[in-house]
Coordinates of C-alpha atoms and ligand atoms in Angstrom, one line a residue:
M740 CA -57.2 293.5 172.2
T741 CA -57.0 290.0 173.6
A742 CA -53.6 289.5 175.2
P743 CA -52.1 286.2 174.2
Y744 CA -51.5 283.8 177.0
R745 CA -48.1 282.1 176.9
S746 CA -46.8 279.3 178.9
Q747 CA -43.1 278.6 179.2
S748 CA -43.5 274.8 178.7
F749 CA -44.3 274.6 175.0
T750 CA -41.5 275.6 172.7
I751 CA -41.4 275.8 169.0
G752 CA -37.8 276.5 168.1
A753 CA -36.8 279.3 170.5
T754 CA -40.3 280.7 170.8
P755 CA -42.7 280.0 173.7
G756 CA -45.6 278.3 172.0
H757 CA -49.3 279.2 172.1
V758 CA -52.1 277.5 170.2
L759 CA -55.1 279.6 168.9
I760 CA -58.2 277.5 168.5
I761 CA -61.0 279.0 166.4
G762 CA -64.4 277.5 167.3
G763 CA -65.5 276.1 170.6
G764 CA -67.6 273.2 169.3
I765 CA -67.0 269.5 169.9
G766 CA -63.6 269.3 168.2
G767 CA -62.1 272.7 169.4
L768 CA -63.1 272.2 173.0
C769 CA -61.8 268.6 173.1
L770 CA -58.5 269.8 171.7
A771 CA -58.3 272.6 174.3
Q772 CA -58.9 270.0 177.0
G773 CA -56.2 267.8 175.7
L774 CA -53.7 270.6 175.3
Q775 CA -54.4 271.9 178.8
K776 CA -53.9 268.3 180.1
A777 CA -50.6 268.1 178.3
G778 CA -49.5 271.5 179.7
I779 CA -49.6 273.3 176.4
S780 CA -50.8 276.9 176.3
C781 CA -53.9 277.5 174.2
A782 CA -57.0 279.7 173.9
V783 CA -60.4 279.0 172.3
Y784 CA -62.3 281.7 170.4
E785 CA -66.0 281.0 170.0
R786 CA -68.4 283.3 168.1
E787 CA -71.5 282.5 170.2
H788 CA -72.3 284.2 173.4
S789 CA -73.9 281.2 175.2
V790 CA -74.5 277.5 174.8
A791 CA -78.1 278.3 173.7
D792 CA -77.2 280.6 170.8
R793 CA -77.5 277.9 168.2
L794 CA -79.2 274.6 168.1
Q795 CA -76.4 272.0 167.9
G796 CA -78.7 269.1 167.3
Y797 CA -80.4 266.9 169.9
R798 CA -78.2 264.0 170.8
V799 CA -75.0 262.6 169.5
H800 CA -73.8 259.0 169.3
I801 CA -70.3 258.6 170.7
S802 CA -68.5 255.6 169.3
P803 CA -65.5 253.8 170.7
T804 CA -63.3 256.1 168.7
G805 CA -64.9 259.2 170.2
S806 CA -64.9 257.8 173.7
R807 CA -61.2 256.9 173.4
A808 CA -60.4 260.5 172.3
L809 CA -62.4 262.0 175.1
H810 CA -60.7 259.7 177.6
E811 CA -57.3 260.8 176.4
C812 CA -58.1 264.5 176.3
L813 CA -60.3 265.0 179.4
P814 CA -59.0 264.9 183.0
P815 CA -60.3 261.8 184.7
R816 CA -62.9 263.7 186.8
L817 CA -64.5 265.1 183.6
F818 CA -64.4 261.8 181.7
D819 CA -66.2 260.3 184.6
A820 CA -68.8 263.1 184.6
F821 CA -69.2 262.5 180.8
A822 CA -69.7 258.8 181.2
R823 CA -72.2 259.1 184.0
T824 CA -74.3 261.8 182.4
C825 CA -74.7 260.0 179.0
G826 CA -78.1 258.5 178.1
T827 CA -79.0 255.3 179.8
G828 CA -78.8 252.1 177.8
I829 CA -77.5 252.1 174.2
G830 CA -80.0 249.6 172.9
G831 CA -79.9 247.9 169.5
A832 CA -80.3 249.0 165.9
H833 CA -83.6 248.2 164.2
F834 CA -84.5 248.4 160.5
Y835 CA -88.1 248.7 159.6
T836 CA -90.3 249.2 156.5
E837 CA -92.7 252.1 156.6
R838 CA -95.3 249.5 157.6
M839 CA -93.2 248.8 160.7
S840 CA -92.4 245.3 159.5
T841 CA -89.0 244.3 160.9
L842 CA -86.2 243.9 158.2
M843 CA -83.3 243.4 160.6
T844 CA -82.6 243.8 164.3
V845 CA -79.0 244.1 165.6
D846 CA -79.0 243.4 169.3
A847 CA -77.2 245.8 171.7
G848 CA -74.9 243.0 172.7
D849 CA -73.6 242.7 169.2
I850 CA -72.7 246.4 168.9
A851 CA -71.7 247.1 172.5
H852 CA -68.1 247.2 173.6
A853 CA -67.7 245.7 177.1
D854 CA -64.8 248.1 177.8
P855 CA -66.0 250.8 180.2
I856 CA -63.9 253.4 178.3
T857 CA -64.6 252.7 174.7
C858 CA -68.2 251.6 174.9
H859 CA -70.9 253.2 172.6
R860 CA -72.7 256.1 174.2
S861 CA -75.6 258.4 173.5
A862 CA -74.8 261.9 174.7
S863 CA -76.9 265.0 175.0
R864 CA -75.1 267.6 172.9
I865 CA -75.7 270.2 175.5
T866 CA -74.2 268.0 178.2
L867 CA -71.3 267.1 176.1
R868 CA -70.6 270.8 175.5
Q869 CA -70.9 271.4 179.3
V870 CA -68.3 268.6 179.9
L871 CA -66.0 269.9 177.2
M872 CA -66.2 273.6 178.4
S873 CA -65.7 272.7 182.0
G874 CA -62.3 274.0 183.3
V875 CA -61.1 275.4 179.9
E876 CA -59.1 278.4 181.2
N877 CA -58.9 280.5 178.0
L878 CA -62.4 280.2 176.5
H879 CA -63.5 283.5 174.9
F880 CA -67.2 283.8 173.9
G881 CA -68.5 286.4 171.4
K882 CA -65.3 286.2 169.3
A883 CA -66.3 285.8 165.7
F884 CA -63.1 285.1 163.7
M885 CA -62.8 287.2 160.6
R886 CA -59.3 286.6 159.1
Y887 CA -55.7 285.7 160.0
E888 CA -52.3 287.0 159.0
T889 CA -49.0 285.3 159.3
D890 CA -45.7 287.1 160.2
G891 CA -42.7 284.9 160.3
G892 CA -43.4 282.2 162.8
R893 CA -46.4 283.9 164.4
V894 CA -50.1 283.8 163.4
V895 CA -52.5 286.7 164.3
A896 CA -56.2 286.0 164.3
H897 CA -58.6 289.0 163.9
F898 CA -62.1 289.0 165.2
E899 CA -65.3 290.9 164.2
D900 CA -65.2 293.1 167.4
G901 CA -61.9 294.5 166.3
S902 CA -59.8 292.5 168.8
W903 CA -57.0 290.2 167.8
A904 CA -54.9 287.4 169.3
E905 CA -51.4 286.1 168.4
G906 CA -50.1 282.6 168.6
D907 CA -47.7 280.1 167.1
V908 CA -50.2 277.7 165.7
L909 CA -53.8 278.4 164.5
V910 CA -56.3 275.6 164.5
A911 CA -59.5 275.9 162.4
A912 CA -62.2 274.2 164.5
D913 CA -65.0 276.5 163.3
G914 CA -67.3 273.9 161.7
G915 CA -68.6 273.4 158.2
G916 CA -68.7 277.1 157.2
S917 CA -65.1 277.6 158.5
R918 CA -63.8 281.1 157.7
V919 CA -60.3 279.9 158.5
R920 CA -60.6 277.2 155.8
R921 CA -62.0 279.7 153.3
Q922 CA -58.9 281.9 153.7
F923 CA -56.4 279.0 154.1
L924 CA -57.8 276.6 151.4
P925 CA -60.1 278.8 149.3
E926 CA -60.6 276.0 146.7
V927 CA -62.1 273.7 149.3
E928 CA -65.9 273.9 149.6
R929 CA -68.7 272.3 151.4
V930 CA -71.2 270.6 149.0
D931 CA -75.0 270.9 149.4
T932 CA -76.4 267.4 148.7
G933 CA -79.8 268.8 148.0
V934 CA -81.2 266.7 150.8
V935 CA -83.1 268.3 153.7
A936 CA -84.0 267.0 157.1
I937 CA -86.7 267.9 159.6
G938 CA -86.3 266.8 163.2
A939 CA -88.2 267.1 166.5
K940 CA -88.2 265.9 170.1
I941 CA -91.0 264.1 171.9
F942 CA -90.8 264.4 175.7
L943 CA -91.2 261.0 177.3
D944 CA -92.7 262.4 180.6
E945 CA -95.7 263.5 178.5
A946 CA -96.0 260.8 175.8
R947 CA -94.2 257.6 176.9
E948 CA -97.3 255.4 177.0
K949 CA -98.4 256.5 173.6
I950 CA -95.1 255.5 171.9
D951 CA -94.5 252.1 170.5
L952 CA -92.0 250.4 172.9
R953 CA -89.8 249.4 170.0
F954 CA -88.7 253.0 169.6
L955 CA -87.3 253.1 173.1
D956 CA -84.7 250.3 172.5
G957 CA -81.9 251.9 170.6
I958 CA -82.1 253.5 167.2
S959 CA -84.8 252.7 164.6
L960 CA -84.3 253.3 160.9
V961 CA -86.9 253.4 158.1
A962 CA -85.9 253.8 154.4
T963 CA -88.5 254.0 151.7
R964 CA -88.7 255.5 148.2
G965 CA -86.7 258.7 148.6
V966 CA -87.3 259.2 152.3
G967 CA -85.5 258.1 155.5
L968 CA -86.5 258.3 159.1
F969 CA -84.2 258.0 162.1
V970 CA -85.7 257.6 165.6
A971 CA -83.6 257.5 168.8
P972 CA -84.3 257.8 172.6
Q973 CA -82.3 259.9 175.0
E974 CA -83.1 258.9 178.5
F975 CA -81.6 260.8 181.4
D976 CA -81.4 259.3 184.9
G977 CA -81.7 262.8 186.4
R978 CA -78.4 263.1 188.2
P979 CA -76.4 266.1 187.1
I980 CA -72.8 266.2 188.3
D981 CA -71.6 269.7 189.2
D982 CA -74.1 271.3 186.7
I983 CA -73.0 268.8 184.0
G984 CA -76.3 267.3 182.7
A985 CA -78.3 270.1 184.2
N986 CA -79.7 273.2 182.4
A987 CA -76.8 275.3 183.7
G988 CA -75.8 278.0 181.1
V989 CA -79.1 277.5 179.2
P990 CA -81.2 280.7 179.5
A991 CA -84.9 280.0 180.5
E992 CA -86.1 281.7 177.3
A993 CA -84.1 279.2 175.2
G994 CA -87.2 276.9 175.4
N995 CA -87.7 273.2 175.3
I996 CA -85.4 272.7 172.4
F997 CA -82.5 273.3 174.7
D998 CA -83.9 271.5 177.7
N999 CA -81.2 269.2 178.9
T1000 CA -82.9 267.2 181.7
R1001 CA -86.1 265.7 180.3
S1002 CA -85.8 262.4 178.6
Y1003 CA -87.0 262.4 175.0
L1004 CA -87.4 260.5 171.8
M1005 CA -86.0 262.4 168.8
W1006 CA -86.9 261.8 165.1
G1007 CA -85.4 263.0 161.9
L1008 CA -87.1 262.7 158.6
S1009 CA -85.0 263.4 155.5
G1010 CA -85.4 263.3 151.7
R1011 CA -84.9 265.3 148.6
P1012 CA -87.3 268.3 148.2
A1013 CA -89.4 266.4 145.6
S1014 CA -89.8 263.3 147.9
L1015 CA -90.9 265.6 150.7
G1016 CA -93.2 267.7 148.5
L1017 CA -91.2 270.8 149.3
V1018 CA -91.8 273.7 147.0
R1019 CA -90.1 276.5 149.1
P1020 CA -86.7 276.6 150.7
V1021 CA -86.8 274.8 154.0
E1022 CA -85.4 277.9 155.8
E1023 CA -88.6 279.8 155.0
L1024 CA -90.9 277.3 156.8
D1025 CA -92.2 277.6 160.3
S1026 CA -92.6 274.6 162.6
A1027 CA -96.3 274.1 161.7
A1028 CA -95.4 273.9 158.0
L1029 CA -92.5 271.6 158.7
L1030 CA -94.7 269.2 160.7
D1031 CA -97.3 269.4 158.0
I1032 CA -94.7 268.2 155.5
A1033 CA -93.6 265.4 157.8
A1034 CA -97.2 264.3 158.3
R1035 CA -97.9 264.3 154.5
T1036 CA -94.7 262.4 153.7
M1037 CA -95.6 259.8 156.3
R1038 CA -99.2 259.4 155.1
G1039 CA -99.9 255.7 154.6
W1040 CA -97.1 254.7 157.0
A1041 CA -97.9 252.5 160.0
P1042 CA -99.7 254.3 162.9
P1043 CA -96.7 254.0 165.4
L1044 CA -94.6 256.0 162.9
R1045 CA -97.2 258.6 162.0
I1046 CA -98.0 259.3 165.6
L1047 CA -94.4 260.5 166.1
V1048 CA -95.3 263.7 164.3
D1049 CA -98.4 264.3 166.4
L1050 CA -96.6 263.7 169.7
C1051 CA -93.6 266.0 169.2
D1052 CA -93.3 269.3 171.0
P1053 CA -93.8 271.9 168.1
T1054 CA -91.3 274.2 169.7
T1055 CA -88.5 271.7 169.2
V1056 CA -88.9 271.3 165.4
S1057 CA -85.9 272.2 163.3
A1058 CA -84.8 271.7 159.7
F1059 CA -81.5 271.8 158.0
R1060 CA -79.8 271.1 154.7
I1061 CA -77.5 268.1 154.5
R1062 CA -74.0 268.9 153.3
T1063 CA -70.9 267.0 152.6
S1064 CA -67.4 267.7 151.3
R1065 CA -65.0 266.6 148.5
R1066 CA -61.7 264.8 149.1
V1067 CA -58.9 267.4 149.6
A1068 CA -55.4 266.9 148.3
A1069 CA -52.6 267.4 150.8
W1070 CA -51.3 271.0 151.0
P1071 CA -47.8 272.2 152.1
T1072 CA -48.0 272.0 155.9
Q1073 CA -47.9 275.4 157.7
R1074 CA -48.7 276.6 161.2
I1075 CA -52.4 276.7 160.3
T1076 CA -54.2 273.4 160.5
L1077 CA -57.8 272.1 160.6
I1078 CA -59.9 269.7 162.6
G1079 CA -63.5 268.4 162.4
D1080 CA -66.2 269.8 160.1
A1081 CA -64.0 272.7 159.2
I1082 CA -62.2 270.3 156.8
H1083 CA -64.3 267.2 156.4
A1084 CA -68.1 268.0 156.9
M1085 CA -70.1 264.8 156.2
T1086 CA -73.7 263.8 156.0
P1087 CA -75.1 262.5 159.3
Y1088 CA -76.2 259.1 157.8
R1089 CA -73.4 257.2 159.7
G1090 CA -73.5 259.4 162.8
I1091 CA -69.8 259.7 162.9
G1092 CA -68.8 263.3 162.2
A1093 CA -68.4 264.3 165.8
N1094 CA -66.4 261.2 166.5
V1095 CA -64.0 261.9 163.7
A1096 CA -63.7 265.5 165.0
L1097 CA -62.8 264.1 168.5
K1098 CA -60.2 261.7 166.9
D1099 CA -58.7 264.7 165.1
A1100 CA -58.5 266.6 168.4
M1101 CA -56.7 263.7 170.1
R1102 CA -54.3 263.2 167.3
L1103 CA -53.5 266.9 167.0
M1104 CA -52.9 267.0 170.7
H1105 CA -50.4 264.2 170.4
A1106 CA -48.7 265.9 167.5
L1107 CA -48.3 269.2 169.4
T1108 CA -47.2 267.3 172.6
A1109 CA -44.5 265.5 170.6
A1110 CA -43.3 268.9 169.2
Q1111 CA -43.4 270.4 172.7
R1112 CA -41.2 267.6 174.0
G1113 CA -38.7 268.0 171.2
E1114 CA -39.5 264.5 169.9
S1115 CA -40.6 265.9 166.6
D1116 CA -40.2 269.1 164.6
L1117 CA -43.5 271.1 164.7
I1118 CA -44.1 271.2 161.0
E1119 CA -43.3 267.4 160.7
A1120 CA -45.7 266.6 163.5
L1121 CA -48.4 268.7 162.0
H1122 CA -47.8 267.1 158.6
E1123 CA -48.1 263.6 160.0
Y1124 CA -51.4 264.7 161.7
E1125 CA -52.7 266.1 158.5
A1126 CA -51.7 263.1 156.3
G1127 CA -53.5 260.6 158.7
M1128 CA -56.5 262.9 159.1
L1129 CA -57.1 263.4 155.4
N1130 CA -57.0 259.6 154.9
Y1131 CA -59.4 258.4 157.6
S1132 CA -61.7 261.4 157.6
F1133 CA -62.4 261.4 153.9
R1134 CA -63.1 257.6 154.1
A1135 CA -65.7 258.6 156.7
V1136 CA -67.0 261.4 154.4
E1137 CA -67.4 259.0 151.5
N1138 CA -69.0 256.2 153.7
S1139 CA -71.5 258.8 155.1
L1140 CA -72.4 260.0 151.6
K1141 CA -72.8 256.4 150.4
A1142 CA -75.1 255.7 153.4
M1143 CA -77.2 258.7 152.4
H1144 CA -77.6 257.4 148.8
Q1145 CA -78.4 253.9 150.1
T1146 CA -81.1 255.4 152.3
L1147 CA -82.7 257.8 149.8
D1148 CA -81.7 257.0 146.3
R1149 CA -82.8 253.4 145.7
G1150 CA -85.3 252.7 142.9
P1151 CA -88.2 250.3 143.5
L1152 CA -86.0 247.3 142.4
G1153 CA -83.1 248.4 144.6
L1154 CA -85.3 248.9 147.5
L1155 CA -86.8 245.4 147.1
V1156 CA -83.3 243.8 146.8
S1157 CA -82.0 245.7 149.9
R1158 CA -85.0 244.7 152.0
T1159 CA -84.6 241.1 150.9
L1160 CA -80.9 241.2 151.8
F1161 CA -81.7 242.7 155.3
R1162 CA -84.3 239.9 155.9
I1163 CA -81.8 237.2 154.9
V1164 CA -79.0 238.7 157.1
D1165 CA -81.4 238.9 160.0
R1166 CA -81.7 235.1 159.8
L1167 CA -78.0 234.5 159.7
P1168 CA -76.7 235.5 163.2
P1169 CA -72.9 235.1 162.5
V1170 CA -73.2 237.4 159.4
K1171 CA -75.3 239.8 161.3
R1172 CA -72.8 239.9 164.1
L1173 CA -70.0 240.6 161.7
M1174 CA -72.0 243.4 160.1
A1175 CA -72.8 244.8 163.6
M1176 CA -69.1 244.7 164.6
R1177 CA -68.2 246.7 161.5
M1178 CA -71.0 249.2 162.2
G1179 CA -69.8 249.4 165.8
E1180 CA -66.2 250.0 164.9
E1181 CA -67.2 253.0 162.7
Ligands
LIG186 C1 -78.5 266.1 162.4 C2 -77.1 265.7 162.7 C3 -76.9 264.6 163.5 C4 -75.6 264.2 163.8 N1 -75.4 263.1 164.6 C5 -74.1 262.7 164.8 C6 -73.9 261.6 165.6 O1 -74.8 260.9 166.2 N2 -72.6 261.3 165.9 C7 -71.6 262.0 165.3 O2 -70.4 261.6 165.5 N3 -71.8 263.1 164.6 C8 -73.0 263.5 164.3 N4 -73.2 264.6 163.5 C9 -72.1 265.4 163.0 C10 -71.5 266.3 164.1 O3 -72.5 267.1 164.7 C11 -70.4 267.2 163.6 O4 -69.5 266.5 162.8 C12 -69.6 267.8 164.7 O5 -70.4 268.7 165.5 C13 -68.3 268.5 164.2 O6 -67.7 269.2 165.3 P1 -66.8 270.4 165.0 O7 -66.2 270.8 166.3 O8 -65.9 270.2 163.9 O9 -67.8 271.5 164.6 P2 -69.0 272.2 165.4 O10 -69.4 271.3 166.5 O11 -70.0 272.7 164.4 O12 -68.3 273.4 166.1 C14 -67.9 274.6 165.4 C15 -67.9 275.7 166.4 O13 -67.2 276.8 165.7 C16 -68.0 278.0 166.0 N5 -67.7 279.0 164.9 C17 -68.2 278.9 163.6 N6 -67.7 280.0 163.0 C18 -66.9 280.7 163.8 C19 -66.2 281.9 163.7 N7 -66.1 282.6 162.5 N8 -65.5 282.4 164.8 C20 -65.5 281.7 165.9 N9 -66.2 280.5 166.1 C21 -66.9 280.1 165.1 C22 -69.4 277.5 166.0 O14 -70.3 278.4 166.7 C23 -69.3 276.2 166.7 O15 -69.4 276.3 168.1 C24 -74.5 265.0 163.3 C25 -74.8 266.1 162.5 C26 -76.1 266.5 162.2 C27 -76.3 267.7 161.4

């Protein structure tokens, strides 16, 4: 049994309050940091045993929204460590054809925020997790949530190992496959878009001189008949801070895919199975087969693009299905609430899912702090959090889905029109800046 940890500072009615957070990913850990900073008792229950149990992706773009949330939730020392261990230089956004002809280039200056807190950042997922885990007092690994039960004002979470924990509020931060959501909102489901993605890392210490320099300046995007390619560098300057930005917590046997110190270029190729020539489920394919699919899909593309497949480290190849979710109607607010992918999984085509999860964490922290201070009734505070979250997060879900369709589902005429528009906008700096500002805000 896991003994609940209670502080005397957070009161809901007459009961000392304690928040149970299921899932120690980006959203759950950020919430725990924020609650701890606000003096609110909480505990995180994470099913994994170590940071290297599951590939969490390679890098993650942190937008002004995400940076602001991290700044509010983290203690200053940790925010500073986060900012200093992010990838160097954010670079611009470059749109190319499969022949590497430039359609549009958005300069870094047009996207960047001068503000040192809310600027755009490129974070290693492992480093971000190290930052978010650092100093969290009640973080329990190996605790796979199974189900909850409610009893009056209390919520009890049960775990696969037979243990349980009791609290006043239960937060589902357990990602896209959320078991909490399946019990709490059984009608809400994630939706498989049918699109699959293959990704890999190229280590720059081994291959820098063979890579087209254009790929090292920010993100590069290629969209052509049913297939999209995303390329982005993650350059470390090699200065971990108190193990943050090092390989601490990553077992040696985890391999290159979890290496957190060598600069790399990552690429992700996505498309519908027919466009990729996939005849078997992607889960059944090993890295050689996945690379073969990538190479065949990119046959006929410009050499700087094709060579990305040859240069990658085969042990870093991964593949996954792209999922999204459907807009959820508001439910009667209870002491169980949700943040991040647990409620609004979205496609990665806008690169904003983590940032929305961070925003949820910050807003929920504010709601619980208001309840703690007696400025708001708990259920009212949670309701306000949920109403706002359902609004902005499902706009993000819909925009991310639209971006996926725009990347993959244009016919020959649509592709021609969109390429022409990109080329026109590229020659109209004020329009391009406006577009960049909107992209940057997201
Ligand atoms: C390829 C790709 C690229 C992306 N790029 C970006 C990007 O650049 N920018 C961006 O903002 N977003 C990006 N995203 C989206 C982003 O990764 C997610 O939106 C984000 O991780 C959601 O955070 P979360 O905390 O809700 O869930 P997660 O980070 O998935 O965390 C959920 C946690 O819950 C744990 N868990 C699950 N089930 C249980 C259980 N039963 N019991 C206990 N613990 C459990 C998991 O182990 C995990 O640690 C990308 C996504 C993909 C797939």
